[in-house]
Tab-separated table of C-alpha atoms and ligand atoms in Angstrom:
chain	number	residue	atom	x	y	z
A	5	MET	CA	-128.829	7.345	-36.829
A	6	ASP	CA	-125.873	5.661	-35.170
A	7	TYR	CA	-123.238	3.063	-35.953
A	8	LEU	CA	-123.036	-0.277	-34.195
A	9	ASP	CA	-119.971	-0.159	-31.981
A	10	LEU	CA	-118.242	-3.472	-32.587
A	11	ASN	CA	-116.703	-3.437	-29.133
A	12	PRO	CA	-119.327	-5.460	-27.196
A	13	ASP	CA	-117.636	-4.667	-23.890
A	14	LEU	CA	-118.312	-0.935	-23.867
A	15	ASN	CA	-119.695	-0.160	-20.432
A	16	ALA	CA	-122.362	2.341	-19.431
A	17	GLU	CA	-119.776	5.035	-18.643
A	18	GLN	CA	-118.093	4.677	-22.018
A	19	MET	CA	-121.457	4.843	-23.801
A	20	ALA	CA	-122.362	7.923	-21.766
A	21	LEU	CA	-119.051	9.558	-22.692
A	22	LYS	CA	-119.714	8.871	-26.366
A	23	ARG	CA	-123.222	10.350	-26.138
A	24	SER	CA	-122.172	13.488	-24.288
A	25	VAL	CA	-119.221	14.271	-26.570
A	26	ARG	CA	-121.420	13.601	-29.610
A	27	GLN	CA	-123.993	16.066	-28.285
A	28	PHE	CA	-121.300	18.724	-27.800
A	29	ALA	CA	-119.940	17.985	-31.282
A	30	LEU	CA	-123.409	18.241	-32.831
A	31	GLU	CA	-124.715	21.268	-30.957
A	32	VAL	CA	-121.546	23.339	-30.465
A	33	LEU	CA	-118.565	22.262	-32.580
A	34	ARG	CA	-120.180	21.557	-35.923
A	35	PRO	CA	-122.319	24.707	-36.206
A	36	ALA	CA	-119.389	26.872	-35.035
A	37	ALA	CA	-116.948	25.231	-37.464
A	38	ARG	CA	-119.334	25.661	-40.406
A	39	GLU	CA	-119.823	29.330	-39.642
A	40	LEU	CA	-116.121	30.039	-39.013
A	41	ASP	CA	-115.224	28.225	-42.254
A	42	ARG	CA	-116.717	31.203	-44.157
A	43	LEU	CA	-114.583	33.827	-42.396
A	44	THR	CA	-111.026	34.967	-43.026
A	45	SER	CA	-108.497	33.798	-40.443
A	46	GLU	CA	-108.226	37.352	-39.083
A	47	GLU	CA	-112.002	37.354	-38.612
A	48	VAL	CA	-111.903	33.957	-36.879
A	49	LEU	CA	-109.253	35.282	-34.483
A	50	LYS	CA	-111.500	38.181	-33.481
A	51	SER	CA	-114.792	36.315	-33.459
A	52	GLU	CA	-116.713	35.727	-30.248
A	53	LEU	CA	-117.898	32.407	-31.711
A	54	TYR	CA	-114.342	31.051	-31.912
A	55	TRP	CA	-113.497	32.062	-28.346
A	56	ASN	CA	-116.838	30.946	-26.904
A	57	THR	CA	-116.430	27.524	-28.528
A	58	LEU	CA	-113.004	27.079	-26.948
A	59	ARG	CA	-114.371	28.265	-23.594
A	60	GLU	CA	-117.265	25.805	-23.745
A	61	ALA	CA	-114.839	22.941	-24.363
A	62	LYS	CA	-112.689	24.082	-21.438
A	63	ARG	CA	-115.673	24.473	-19.108
A	64	LEU	CA	-116.548	20.831	-19.802
A	65	GLY	CA	-112.952	19.902	-18.927
A	66	TYR	CA	-112.425	18.466	-22.433
A	67	HIS	CA	-108.962	20.061	-22.636
A	68	THR	CA	-107.824	17.747	-19.808
A	69	ALA	CA	-108.646	14.427	-21.504
A	70	TYR	CA	-104.940	13.466	-21.629
A	71	ILE	CA	-103.990	14.865	-18.192
A	72	PRO	CA	-103.826	12.191	-15.474
A	73	GLU	CA	-106.410	12.293	-12.686
A	74	ASN	CA	-103.727	12.877	-10.025
A	75	HIS	CA	-103.050	16.220	-11.771
A	76	GLY	CA	-106.768	17.071	-11.851
A	77	GLY	CA	-107.457	15.987	-15.451
A	78	LEU	CA	-109.978	13.555	-16.904
A	79	GLY	CA	-107.144	11.073	-17.511
A	80	LEU	CA	-109.094	9.156	-20.126
A	81	PRO	CA	-107.832	5.609	-20.748
A	82	PRO	CA	-106.949	4.751	-24.391
A	83	LEU	CA	-110.342	3.393	-25.505
A	84	GLU	CA	-112.190	6.337	-23.963
A	85	LEU	CA	-109.661	8.684	-25.591
A	86	GLN	CA	-110.302	7.173	-29.026
A	87	ILE	CA	-114.071	7.479	-28.526
A	88	PHE	CA	-113.686	11.084	-27.342
A	89	LEU	CA	-111.429	12.156	-30.226
A	90	GLU	CA	-113.511	10.409	-32.886
A	91	GLU	CA	-116.580	12.321	-31.721
A	92	LEU	CA	-114.700	15.640	-31.633
A	93	GLY	CA	-113.400	14.989	-35.169
A	94	TRP	CA	-116.930	14.102	-36.271
A	95	GLY	CA	-118.035	17.554	-35.063
A	96	SER	CA	-115.068	19.589	-36.328
A	97	ALA	CA	-111.635	18.493	-37.469
A	98	GLY	CA	-110.264	21.977	-36.810
A	99	PHE	CA	-111.472	22.238	-33.217
A	100	ALA	CA	-110.442	18.619	-32.544
A	101	VAL	CA	-106.893	19.441	-33.677
A	102	ALA	CA	-106.957	22.737	-31.739
A	103	LEU	CA	-107.810	20.841	-28.529
A	104	GLY	CA	-105.265	18.140	-29.400
A	105	VAL	CA	-102.322	20.552	-29.631
A	106	ASP	CA	-103.677	22.714	-26.803
A	107	THR	CA	-102.984	19.927	-24.367
A	108	MET	CA	-99.436	19.126	-25.490
A	109	PRO	CA	-97.360	21.374	-23.193
A	110	ALA	CA	-99.315	20.295	-20.094
A	111	THR	CA	-99.448	16.614	-21.108
A	112	ILE	CA	-95.676	16.504	-21.522
A	113	ALA	CA	-95.224	18.440	-18.259
A	114	ALA	CA	-97.266	15.696	-16.568
A	115	LEU	CA	-94.847	13.070	-17.917
A	116	VAL	CA	-91.909	15.072	-16.486
A	117	ASP	CA	-93.658	15.587	-13.141
A	118	ASP	CA	-91.395	18.408	-11.847
A	119	PRO	CA	-92.983	20.347	-8.918
A	120	ASP	CA	-92.218	23.787	-10.486
A	121	LEU	CA	-93.779	22.822	-13.802
A	122	ASN	CA	-96.730	21.165	-12.083
A	123	GLU	CA	-97.705	24.509	-10.567
A	124	ALA	CA	-96.729	26.811	-13.457
A	125	ILE	CA	-98.083	24.652	-16.259
A	126	ILE	CA	-100.353	21.770	-15.302
A	127	THR	CA	-102.413	23.337	-12.508
A	128	ARG	CA	-102.919	26.569	-14.458
A	129	TYR	CA	-103.867	24.620	-17.571
A	130	VAL	CA	-106.263	22.241	-15.863
A	131	GLU	CA	-108.024	25.016	-13.922
A	132	ASP	CA	-108.429	27.290	-16.948
A	133	LYS	CA	-112.072	27.630	-17.967
A	134	GLU	CA	-111.739	30.877	-19.925
A	135	ALA	CA	-109.246	29.847	-22.633
A	136	ASN	CA	-106.551	31.940	-20.955
A	137	PHE	CA	-103.993	29.113	-21.185
A	138	ILE	CA	-103.685	27.693	-24.690
A	139	GLY	CA	-101.007	25.284	-25.840
A	140	CYS	CA	-99.453	24.509	-29.195
A	141	TRP	CA	-96.880	22.093	-30.644
A	142	ALA	CA	-94.164	24.072	-32.410
A	143	ILE	CA	-91.974	21.699	-34.384
A	144	THR	CA	-92.235	22.642	-38.102
A	145	GLU	CA	-89.932	25.396	-39.379
A	146	PRO	CA	-89.850	27.342	-42.636
A	147	ASN	CA	-86.799	25.336	-43.756
A	148	HIS	CA	-87.487	22.062	-41.959
A	149	GLY	CA	-90.893	20.350	-42.099
A	150	SER	CA	-90.398	16.666	-42.892
A	151	ASP	CA	-86.834	16.910	-41.532
A	152	TRP	CA	-88.183	17.464	-38.034
A	153	VAL	CA	-90.664	14.594	-38.414
A	154	ARG	CA	-87.689	12.398	-39.368
A	155	VAL	CA	-85.781	13.552	-36.265
A	156	ALA	CA	-88.723	12.584	-34.070
A	157	ALA	CA	-89.646	9.367	-35.874
A	158	ASP	CA	-86.402	7.639	-36.573
A	159	LYS	CA	-83.025	7.622	-34.856
A	160	GLU	CA	-81.415	5.682	-37.690
A	161	HIS	CA	-82.191	8.278	-40.349
A	162	GLN	CA	-81.425	11.646	-38.814
A	163	PRO	CA	-81.372	14.297	-41.538
A	164	ALA	CA	-78.270	16.493	-41.736
A	165	MET	CA	-79.819	19.801	-40.746
A	166	GLN	CA	-79.173	23.042	-38.976
A	167	ALA	CA	-82.581	23.770	-37.469
A	168	ASP	CA	-84.087	27.246	-37.736
A	169	VAL	CA	-84.837	27.419	-34.011
A	170	THR	CA	-81.838	26.959	-31.741
A	171	ALA	CA	-81.197	27.068	-28.009
A	172	VAL	CA	-77.829	28.053	-26.574
A	173	LYS	CA	-77.010	27.761	-22.860
A	174	ALA	CA	-76.188	31.077	-21.126
A	175	GLY	CA	-75.821	30.724	-17.343
A	176	SER	CA	-79.026	29.225	-15.997
A	177	ASP	CA	-81.068	30.199	-19.090
A	178	TRP	CA	-81.416	28.882	-22.590
A	179	VAL	CA	-81.391	31.600	-25.242
A	180	ILE	CA	-83.844	30.710	-28.018
A	181	SER	CA	-83.690	32.212	-31.514
A	182	GLY	CA	-85.359	31.490	-34.846
A	183	THR	CA	-88.746	31.013	-36.518
A	184	LYS	CA	-91.367	28.275	-36.299
A	185	ALA	CA	-93.474	27.928	-39.459
A	186	ALA	CA	-96.885	29.332	-40.329
A	187	TRP	CA	-98.254	25.823	-39.817
A	188	ILE	CA	-98.187	25.931	-36.009
A	189	SER	CA	-101.749	25.049	-35.020
A	190	ASN	CA	-102.997	27.508	-32.353
A	191	GLY	CA	-99.861	29.590	-33.130
A	192	PRO	CA	-101.771	32.915	-33.200
A	193	VAL	CA	-103.501	32.286	-29.855
A	194	ALA	CA	-101.208	29.994	-27.852
A	195	THR	CA	-99.829	31.103	-24.493
A	196	HIS	CA	-97.402	28.158	-24.248
A	197	ALA	CA	-95.557	26.036	-26.807
A	198	LEU	CA	-94.184	22.541	-26.684
A	199	LEU	CA	-91.125	23.727	-28.572
A	200	PHE	CA	-88.668	21.520	-30.465
A	201	VAL	CA	-85.220	23.123	-30.798
A	202	GLN	CA	-81.691	22.298	-31.847
A	203	LEU	CA	-79.323	22.544	-28.879
A	204	ASP	CA	-75.968	24.327	-29.095
A	205	PRO	CA	-75.584	24.106	-32.905
A	206	ALA	CA	-72.111	25.720	-32.785
A	207	ALA	CA	-70.825	22.794	-30.694
A	208	GLY	CA	-70.657	20.654	-33.861
A	209	GLY	CA	-70.966	16.874	-33.839
A	210	GLU	CA	-74.268	15.045	-34.176
A	211	PHE	CA	-77.587	16.848	-34.265
A	212	LYS	CA	-78.797	17.292	-30.702
A	213	GLY	CA	-82.438	18.103	-30.142
A	214	GLY	CA	-84.242	19.502	-27.144
A	215	ILE	CA	-87.870	19.918	-26.096
A	216	ALA	CA	-88.917	22.974	-24.103
A	217	ILE	CA	-92.201	24.107	-22.642
A	218	CYS	CA	-91.967	27.760	-23.574
A	219	PRO	CA	-94.271	30.479	-22.195
A	220	LEU	CA	-95.050	32.724	-25.150
A	221	ASP	CA	-95.319	35.932	-23.134
A	222	LEU	CA	-91.539	36.050	-22.649
A	223	PRO	CA	-89.741	39.117	-24.080
A	224	GLY	CA	-88.601	38.428	-27.650
A	225	VAL	CA	-91.571	36.257	-28.717
A	226	SER	CA	-93.757	37.587	-31.534
A	227	ARG	CA	-96.193	36.124	-34.105
A	228	GLY	CA	-97.080	36.240	-37.754
A	229	LYS	CA	-100.512	36.789	-39.251
A	230	PRO	CA	-102.962	33.883	-39.034
A	231	LEU	CA	-102.605	31.662	-42.102
A	232	GLU	CA	-105.280	31.361	-44.820
A	233	LYS	CA	-105.663	27.758	-45.920
A	234	LEU	CA	-107.734	25.148	-47.746
A	235	GLY	CA	-109.377	23.176	-44.937
A	236	GLN	CA	-109.814	23.097	-41.162
A	237	ARG	CA	-110.281	26.846	-41.393
A	238	GLU	CA	-111.685	27.027	-37.849
A	239	LEU	CA	-108.179	26.007	-36.707
A	240	LEU	CA	-105.944	29.079	-36.400
A	241	GLN	CA	-102.333	28.637	-37.512
A	242	GLY	CA	-99.393	31.000	-37.702
A	243	GLU	CA	-95.680	31.641	-37.322
A	244	ILE	CA	-93.959	32.187	-33.989
A	245	TYR	CA	-90.707	34.192	-33.877
A	246	PHE	CA	-88.092	33.882	-31.127
A	247	ASP	CA	-85.628	36.745	-30.873
A	248	GLN	CA	-83.027	35.973	-28.174
A	249	VAL	CA	-85.703	34.680	-25.798
A	250	CYS	CA	-84.291	33.827	-22.335
A	251	LEU	CA	-85.918	30.637	-21.083
A	252	PRO	CA	-85.183	29.495	-17.504
A	253	GLU	CA	-83.448	26.112	-17.620
A	254	GLN	CA	-86.198	24.097	-15.900
A	255	TYR	CA	-88.420	24.726	-18.950
A	256	MET	CA	-86.047	22.742	-21.193
A	257	VAL	CA	-87.629	19.433	-20.251
A	258	PHE	CA	-85.651	17.112	-22.528
A	259	GLU	CA	-82.061	17.547	-23.634
A	260	GLU	CA	-81.223	14.475	-25.617
A	261	ASP	CA	-81.396	12.786	-28.981
A	262	LEU	CA	-85.116	13.003	-29.519
A	263	ALA	CA	-85.666	9.605	-31.128
A	264	PRO	CA	-86.362	7.000	-29.867
A	265	ASN	CA	-87.367	8.728	-26.668
A	266	MET	CA	-89.495	11.831	-26.190
A	267	GLY	CA	-89.688	13.035	-29.777
A	268	GLU	CA	-90.967	9.643	-30.775
A	269	THR	CA	-93.412	9.495	-27.875
A	270	VAL	CA	-94.872	12.875	-28.851
A	271	LEU	CA	-95.244	11.728	-32.476
A	272	ALA	CA	-96.792	8.410	-31.383
A	273	TYR	CA	-99.403	10.214	-29.258
A	274	ALA	CA	-100.092	12.841	-31.917
A	275	ASN	CA	-100.469	10.381	-34.814
A	276	ALA	CA	-102.734	8.100	-32.750
A	277	GLY	CA	-104.872	11.151	-31.932
A	278	MET	CA	-105.080	12.153	-35.608
A	279	ALA	CA	-106.198	8.616	-36.496
A	280	ALA	CA	-109.125	8.831	-34.080
A	281	MET	CA	-110.153	12.346	-35.142
A	282	PHE	CA	-110.137	11.533	-38.856
A	283	THR	CA	-112.091	8.325	-38.324
A	284	GLY	CA	-114.709	10.807	-37.092
A	285	VAL	CA	-114.331	12.964	-40.223
A	286	ALA	CA	-114.750	9.867	-42.421
A	287	ARG	CA	-117.882	8.887	-40.519
A	288	ALA	CA	-119.300	12.386	-40.887
A	289	ALA	CA	-118.810	12.259	-44.684
A	290	PHE	CA	-120.353	8.778	-44.876
A	291	GLU	CA	-123.413	9.919	-42.947
A	292	GLU	CA	-123.865	12.908	-45.283
A	293	ALA	CA	-123.755	10.488	-48.232
A	294	LEU	CA	-126.256	8.122	-46.584
A	295	ILE	CA	-128.735	10.916	-45.904
A	296	HIS	CA	-128.421	12.333	-49.407
A	297	THR	CA	-128.689	9.018	-51.269
A	298	ARG	CA	-131.819	8.152	-49.299
A	299	LEU	CA	-133.484	11.397	-50.368
A	300	ARG	CA	-132.531	12.016	-54.003
A	301	LYS	CA	-134.091	10.135	-56.896
A	302	GLN	CA	-132.503	9.566	-60.307
A	303	GLY	CA	-133.489	6.985	-62.939
A	304	GLY	CA	-136.846	6.639	-61.190
A	305	ARG	CA	-135.316	5.326	-57.949
A	306	LEU	CA	-133.616	6.642	-54.865
A	307	LEU	CA	-129.841	6.881	-55.381
A	308	CYS	CA	-129.277	4.334	-52.595
A	309	GLU	CA	-131.353	1.786	-54.539
A	310	HIS	CA	-128.872	1.720	-57.455
A	311	ASP	CA	-126.328	-1.104	-57.194
A	312	ASN	CA	-123.261	1.012	-57.988
A	313	VAL	CA	-124.267	3.444	-55.222
A	314	LYS	CA	-124.716	0.593	-52.733
A	315	GLY	CA	-121.255	-0.657	-53.735
A	316	LYS	CA	-119.680	2.731	-53.079
A	317	LEU	CA	-121.474	3.098	-49.745
A	318	PHE	CA	-120.349	-0.364	-48.701
A	319	GLU	CA	-116.715	0.423	-49.540
A	320	MET	CA	-116.942	3.609	-47.442
A	321	PHE	CA	-118.602	1.778	-44.554
A	322	THR	CA	-115.982	-1.001	-44.540
A	323	ARG	CA	-113.040	1.381	-44.586
A	324	ILE	CA	-114.454	3.356	-41.657
A	325	GLU	CA	-114.888	0.217	-39.561
A	326	ALA	CA	-111.289	-0.801	-40.368
A	327	ALA	CA	-110.080	2.729	-39.547
A	328	ARG	CA	-111.778	2.670	-36.152
A	329	ALA	CA	-110.347	-0.755	-35.307
A	330	LEU	CA	-106.773	0.252	-36.221
A	331	SER	CA	-107.139	3.610	-34.521
A	332	ARG	CA	-108.277	1.947	-31.274
A	333	ALA	CA	-105.505	-0.659	-31.413
A	334	ALA	CA	-102.740	1.927	-31.982
A	335	MET	CA	-104.121	4.181	-29.251
A	336	ASP	CA	-104.454	1.277	-26.841
A	337	TYR	CA	-100.896	0.046	-27.329
A	338	ASN	CA	-99.046	3.325	-27.666
A	339	MET	CA	-100.668	5.229	-24.812
A	340	GLN	CA	-99.344	2.518	-22.480
A	341	ALA	CA	-96.028	1.384	-23.975
A	342	MET	CA	-92.787	3.222	-23.252
A	343	PRO	CA	-91.140	3.514	-25.706
A	344	PRO	CA	-94.157	3.351	-28.000
A	345	ALA	CA	-94.278	1.366	-31.250
A	346	THR	CA	-94.573	4.567	-33.278
A	347	ARG	CA	-94.900	2.685	-36.578
A	348	TYR	CA	-98.414	1.577	-35.508
A	349	SER	CA	-99.513	5.129	-34.709
A	350	ILE	CA	-98.143	6.162	-38.089
A	351	ALA	CA	-99.972	3.300	-39.827
A	352	ALA	CA	-103.192	4.353	-38.092
A	353	LYS	CA	-102.705	8.054	-38.934
A	354	VAL	CA	-101.991	7.319	-42.582
A	355	PHE	CA	-104.854	4.807	-42.958
A	356	CYS	CA	-107.461	6.895	-41.149
A	357	THR	CA	-106.637	10.224	-42.839
A	358	GLU	CA	-106.601	8.522	-46.253
A	359	THR	CA	-109.923	6.905	-45.368
A	360	ALA	CA	-111.342	10.315	-44.466
A	361	PHE	CA	-110.099	11.739	-47.761
A	362	GLN	CA	-111.415	8.835	-49.889
A	363	VAL	CA	-114.763	8.704	-48.118
A	364	ALA	CA	-115.235	12.478	-48.475
A	365	HIS	CA	-114.215	12.186	-52.142
A	366	GLU	CA	-116.779	9.425	-52.780
A	367	ALA	CA	-119.398	11.334	-50.829
A	368	ILE	CA	-118.892	14.272	-53.197
A	369	THR	CA	-119.319	11.893	-56.150
A	370	LEU	CA	-122.627	10.713	-54.692
A	371	PHE	CA	-123.806	14.298	-54.208
A	372	GLY	CA	-123.164	15.036	-57.893
A	373	GLY	CA	-122.847	18.753	-58.669
A	374	ALA	CA	-124.216	19.638	-55.233
A	375	GLY	CA	-121.101	18.029	-53.720
A	376	VAL	CA	-118.853	20.847	-54.845
A	377	SER	CA	-121.258	23.553	-53.751
A	378	ARG	CA	-120.272	25.359	-50.574
A	379	GLU	CA	-123.857	24.908	-49.393
A	380	TYR	CA	-123.248	21.257	-48.604
A	381	TYR	CA	-121.175	20.057	-45.689
A	382	VAL	CA	-119.306	17.345	-47.653
A	383	GLU	CA	-117.380	20.060	-49.488
A	384	LYS	CA	-115.901	21.249	-46.161
A	385	LEU	CA	-115.220	17.684	-44.997
A	386	PHE	CA	-113.290	17.031	-48.221
A	387	ARG	CA	-111.108	20.114	-47.687
A	388	ASP	CA	-110.598	19.228	-43.999
A	389	ALA	CA	-109.553	15.684	-44.930
A	390	ARG	CA	-107.124	16.867	-47.617
A	391	ALA	CA	-105.206	18.962	-45.106
A	392	SER	CA	-104.882	15.957	-42.782
A	393	LEU	CA	-102.736	14.065	-45.313
A	394	ILE	CA	-99.922	16.551	-44.596
A	395	GLU	CA	-100.730	17.478	-40.994
A	396	ASP	CA	-98.563	15.860	-38.274
A	397	GLY	CA	-96.151	14.691	-40.971
A	398	SER	CA	-97.020	14.140	-44.631
A	399	ASN	CA	-98.276	10.603	-45.146
A	400	ASP	CA	-95.615	9.508	-47.633
A	401	LEU	CA	-92.774	10.655	-45.400
A	402	LEU	CA	-94.384	9.100	-42.318
A	403	GLY	CA	-94.803	5.835	-44.236
A	404	LEU	CA	-91.132	5.878	-45.148
A	405	ALA	CA	-90.050	6.316	-41.524
A	406	ALA	CA	-92.456	3.607	-40.309
A	407	MET	CA	-91.387	1.138	-42.988
A	408	GLU	CA	-87.709	1.600	-42.212
A	409	ALA	CA	-88.494	0.699	-38.586
A	410	VAL	CA	-90.470	-2.362	-39.731
A	411	LEU	CA	-87.623	-3.497	-42.019
A	412	ARG	CA	-85.170	-3.203	-39.134
A	413	GLU	CA	-87.266	-4.840	-36.467
A	414	TYR	CA	-89.701	-7.303	-38.058
A	415	ILE	CA	-88.540	-10.961	-38.157
B	519	FAD	C1	-103.503	21.443	-41.172
B	519	FAD	C2	-102.078	21.356	-40.706
B	519	FAD	C3	-101.804	21.466	-39.341
B	519	FAD	C4	-100.458	21.430	-38.896
B	519	FAD	N1	-100.197	21.605	-37.565
B	519	FAD	C5	-98.909	21.676	-37.143
B	519	FAD	C6	-98.611	21.946	-35.760
B	519	FAD	O1	-99.494	22.058	-34.919
B	519	FAD	N2	-97.318	22.060	-35.402
B	519	FAD	C7	-96.309	21.945	-36.297
B	519	FAD	O2	-95.158	22.079	-35.892
B	519	FAD	N3	-96.552	21.665	-37.617
B	519	FAD	C8	-97.827	21.546	-38.053
B	519	FAD	N4	-98.103	21.285	-39.375
B	519	FAD	C9	-96.993	21.160	-40.307
B	519	FAD	C10	-96.787	19.746	-40.831
B	519	FAD	O3	-96.294	18.906	-39.817
B	519	FAD	C11	-95.826	19.871	-42.028
B	519	FAD	O4	-96.500	20.595	-43.037
B	519	FAD	C12	-95.389	18.524	-42.529
B	519	FAD	O5	-94.536	17.907	-41.606
B	519	FAD	C13	-94.671	18.636	-43.900
B	519	FAD	O6	-93.646	19.584	-43.833
B	519	FAD	P1	-93.534	20.714	-44.967
B	519	FAD	O7	-94.862	21.358	-45.095
B	519	FAD	O8	-92.370	21.574	-44.630
B	519	FAD	O9	-93.261	19.911	-46.316
B	519	FAD	P2	-91.823	19.386	-46.834
B	519	FAD	O10	-91.012	18.895	-45.702
B	519	FAD	O11	-91.245	20.432	-47.717
B	519	FAD	O12	-92.250	18.139	-47.678
B	519	FAD	C14	-92.952	18.243	-48.925
B	519	FAD	C15	-92.994	16.871	-49.548
B	519	FAD	O13	-91.681	16.464	-49.927
B	519	FAD	C16	-91.510	15.051	-49.729
B	519	FAD	N5	-90.364	14.835	-48.820
B	519	FAD	C17	-89.907	15.683	-47.874
B	519	FAD	N6	-88.843	15.168	-47.247
B	519	FAD	C18	-88.592	13.961	-47.790
B	519	FAD	C19	-87.624	12.936	-47.570
B	519	FAD	N7	-86.673	13.044	-46.633
B	519	FAD	N8	-87.705	11.821	-48.319
B	519	FAD	C20	-88.655	11.679	-49.249
B	519	FAD	N9	-89.599	12.604	-49.507
B	519	FAD	C21	-89.581	13.741	-48.786
B	519	FAD	C22	-92.833	14.544	-49.177
B	519	FAD	O14	-93.645	14.104	-50.261
B	519	FAD	C23	-93.476	15.780	-48.580
B	519	FAD	O15	-94.886	15.710	-48.559
B	519	FAD	C24	-99.410	21.276	-39.829
B	519	FAD	C25	-99.718	21.126	-41.200
B	519	FAD	C26	-101.013	21.174	-41.633
B	519	FAD	C27	-101.300	21.024	-43.105
């Protein structure tokens, strides 16, 4: 069973990419995610299955999808990237997000293109086939979740905040202190963080943000326990503590107001990626519903032969097609534009994650009682989709930031 790709110009290479990532998603990601979903987070952290799944992705070079070819990565263009991420999300939202944040330190290092970082970060990352180099995006703090999203999304509406994680210049180092929240995806396993900090808070004046690529084996870094949560349970998350960590100055890659420059670029990439992944989650839930309604009979007919069921399936189908189209458009524009039009990545993230949630919700309705049983995959897809409404910025807050940009700039 497959969907008709409405892009008639897909070439043989793009079709081959779609097929090979789908095969990996079907044979490796999905079975691993379903099994890991039953474990505690501590058990996931120790499980061979978790580590082998990451290693298999790295051996295929999938961690380098965003890294340009001149740095040894796959350097996928925007359409290929959307296809790739949709298939990963179709296989496992949690592993798709894990690979998405994994790449962030090296992807941003590639934008900076500093010879020291190229060797220490990008080359090591690209060549890693054993999951020895794992990245994360550490922005959320115990006291500042949406506040940080606002900082990245919107220069006009900077929240008055004293961030939890600060960096103070001392000679040629930055001294980093504070806590990043339990929500940091890959937090328990990451070797490097793309770390958002507040610079020199004692200096007063306007909030000044910085972005560092921070090795997490430096003295003074420690971690919390892996978080137990509702969905995407194959994705490990946890706190990272910084106790007077001395970071050499070349690792502070941006020292500036973060919006509308790098903070916004990171958010635009991340939200566009989420849109593609959760188009895949929506499609997975739709396919479960299709299979089930073609097999189960009620009222003397297959479920799919009842008009109200056809109506629901059609609504799901239409939303997924719209999600894919918006996801591709946002990815296409924002992976090339500098600065990006972040409001379109936000629109795509919000629409696609809400589509995933609604489609999984309707799929559960069509499964009846079986839909809430842990035996059926739709139950996991529903939990995975629910988490995505908050992930990478909660949808209502993201919508607010995007709409303020539209009100300022449109007409
Ligand atoms: C599965 C998952 C993965 C994640 N991965 C990462 C990661 O890799 N790295 C990372 O750094 N973070 C990550 N996060 C954290 C995520 O970005 C935050 O949870 C999100 O930004 C919301 O922040 P918060 O949880 O502190 O909620 P809060 O900021 O406390 O917001 C709660 C609610 O209050 C409302 N609200 C807040 N502020 C405003 C405002 N100014 N105006 C109006 N309403 C407002 C909104 O309704 C919001 O949903 C992840 C989260 C999840 C669920």
